[in-house]
Amino acid sequence: MIVRIMGEGQWKLADTHVVELNKLDDELLVEMESGDAEGFRRTLGALLDAVRRLGAPLPDAALEPSELILPAPDASLEEVRAMLSDDGLIPG
């Protein structure tokens, strides 16, 4: 799977990592719904760090279609809320 972090680039991740990313996504959703700005910031950072840690960065010149687009690390709670689907940022 190809994951894009807005403003940073793309990473190729094995599909097996979706479970770990979904756990963080579920946490993020709860924090957003409760208005926990500090928890939101911490969990968004953990989610993006997991993508960077588990994935292999694609070269800047590569323009692969992204299966998943995540917000930039400095995105606001409101900006991320606008990106959400019923499943959160990560479908499934």
mmCIF file of C-alpha atoms in Angstrom:
data_model
loop_
_atom_site.group_PDB
_atom_site.id
_atom_site.type_symbol
_atom_site.label_atom_id
_atom_site.label_comp_id
_atom_site.label_asym_id
_atom_site.label_seq_id
_atom_site.Cartn_x
_atom_site.Cartn_y
_atom_site.Cartn_z
ATOM 1 C CA MET A 1 0.000 0.000 0.000
ATOM 2 C CA ILE A 2 1.186 3.533 -0.784
ATOM 3 C CA VAL A 3 0.612 6.110 1.978
ATOM 4 C CA ARG A 4 1.055 9.845 1.490
ATOM 5 C CA ILE A 5 1.735 12.200 4.371
ATOM 6 C CA MET A 6 0.678 15.614 3.156
ATOM 7 C CA GLY A 7 3.630 17.929 2.759
ATOM 8 C CA GLU A 8 6.206 15.143 3.244
ATOM 9 C CA GLY A 9 5.962 12.455 0.604
ATOM 10 C CA GLN A 10 4.964 8.831 0.106
ATOM 11 C CA TRP A 11 5.840 5.560 1.841
ATOM 12 C CA LYS A 12 5.294 1.989 0.702
ATOM 13 C CA LEU A 13 3.911 -0.203 3.492
ATOM 14 C CA ALA A 14 3.032 -3.866 3.604
ATOM 15 C CA ASP A 15 -0.712 -4.448 3.967
ATOM 16 C CA THR A 16 0.000 -6.311 7.207
ATOM 17 C CA HIS A 17 0.707 -2.975 8.924
ATOM 18 C CA VAL A 18 -2.870 -1.747 8.462
ATOM 19 C CA VAL A 19 -3.905 -3.334 11.781
ATOM 20 C CA GLU A 20 -1.354 -1.280 13.733
ATOM 21 C CA LEU A 21 -2.276 1.897 11.865
ATOM 22 C CA ASN A 22 -5.984 1.260 12.457
ATOM 23 C CA LYS A 23 -5.432 1.058 16.236
ATOM 24 C CA LEU A 24 -3.828 4.493 16.207
ATOM 25 C CA ASP A 25 -6.555 5.782 13.899
ATOM 26 C CA ASP A 26 -9.231 4.556 16.339
ATOM 27 C CA GLU A 27 -7.452 6.362 19.195
ATOM 28 C CA LEU A 28 -7.243 9.522 17.119
ATOM 29 C CA LEU A 29 -10.962 9.379 16.356
ATOM 30 C CA VAL A 30 -11.854 9.077 20.056
ATOM 31 C CA GLU A 31 -9.605 12.007 20.941
ATOM 32 C CA MET A 32 -11.088 14.136 18.197
ATOM 33 C CA GLU A 33 -14.642 13.347 19.250
ATOM 34 C CA SER A 34 -13.853 14.228 22.864
ATOM 35 C CA GLY A 35 -11.965 17.398 21.893
ATOM 36 C CA ASP A 36 -8.736 16.152 23.511
ATOM 37 C CA ALA A 37 -6.319 18.425 21.626
ATOM 38 C CA GLU A 38 -3.231 17.173 23.493
ATOM 39 C CA GLY A 39 -4.129 13.510 22.911
ATOM 40 C CA PHE A 40 -4.964 14.270 19.277
ATOM 41 C CA ARG A 41 -1.544 15.858 18.689
ATOM 42 C CA ARG A 42 0.256 12.956 20.422
ATOM 43 C CA THR A 43 -1.659 10.245 18.531
ATOM 44 C CA LEU A 44 -1.392 11.975 15.160
ATOM 45 C CA GLY A 45 2.375 12.114 15.703
ATOM 46 C CA ALA A 46 2.421 8.421 16.638
ATOM 47 C CA LEU A 47 0.400 7.520 13.528
ATOM 48 C CA LEU A 48 2.712 9.442 11.213
ATOM 49 C CA ASP A 49 5.792 8.059 12.985
ATOM 50 C CA ALA A 50 4.431 4.526 12.496
ATOM 51 C CA VAL A 51 4.111 5.127 8.748
ATOM 52 C CA ARG A 52 7.673 6.448 8.596
ATOM 53 C CA ARG A 53 9.025 3.589 10.737
ATOM 54 C CA LEU A 54 7.148 0.733 9.049
ATOM 55 C CA GLY A 55 7.305 1.995 5.481
ATOM 56 C CA ALA A 56 9.964 2.575 2.889
ATOM 57 C CA PRO A 57 10.049 6.135 1.549
ATOM 58 C CA LEU A 58 9.482 6.505 -2.164
ATOM 59 C CA PRO A 59 11.782 8.828 -4.125
ATOM 60 C CA ASP A 60 10.459 12.361 -4.555
ATOM 61 C CA ALA A 61 10.311 11.813 -8.321
ATOM 62 C CA ALA A 62 7.946 8.833 -7.890
ATOM 63 C CA LEU A 63 4.313 9.736 -8.430
ATOM 64 C CA GLU A 64 2.450 6.623 -7.365
ATOM 65 C CA PRO A 65 -1.284 6.784 -6.654
ATOM 66 C CA SER A 66 -1.746 6.939 -2.878
ATOM 67 C CA GLU A 67 -4.182 4.475 -1.347
ATOM 68 C CA LEU A 68 -4.183 6.440 1.881
ATOM 69 C CA ILE A 69 -3.598 10.145 2.491
ATOM 70 C CA LEU A 70 -2.736 11.318 5.991
ATOM 71 C CA PRO A 71 -2.594 14.905 7.244
ATOM 72 C CA ALA A 72 0.595 16.860 7.771
ATOM 73 C CA PRO A 73 2.111 16.690 11.269
ATOM 74 C CA ASP A 74 1.041 20.261 11.994
ATOM 75 C CA ALA A 75 -2.565 19.814 10.803
ATOM 76 C CA SER A 76 -5.184 21.206 13.141
ATOM 77 C CA LEU A 77 -7.930 19.156 14.737
ATOM 78 C CA GLU A 78 -10.426 20.903 12.434
ATOM 79 C CA GLU A 79 -8.385 20.132 9.300
ATOM 80 C CA VAL A 80 -8.158 16.460 10.218
ATOM 81 C CA ARG A 81 -11.847 16.329 11.091
ATOM 82 C CA ALA A 82 -12.596 17.492 7.527
ATOM 83 C CA MET A 83 -10.561 14.547 6.159
ATOM 84 C CA LEU A 84 -12.383 11.889 8.186
ATOM 85 C CA SER A 85 -14.737 9.268 6.864
ATOM 86 C CA ASP A 86 -17.010 7.155 9.071
ATOM 87 C CA ASP A 87 -14.042 4.809 9.608
ATOM 88 C CA GLY A 88 -11.587 7.580 10.547
ATOM 89 C CA LEU A 89 -8.564 8.388 8.403
ATOM 90 C CA ILE A 90 -7.887 4.736 7.586
ATOM 91 C CA PRO A 91 -10.743 2.712 6.087
ATOM 92 C CA GLY A 92 -11.424 -0.682 7.583
#
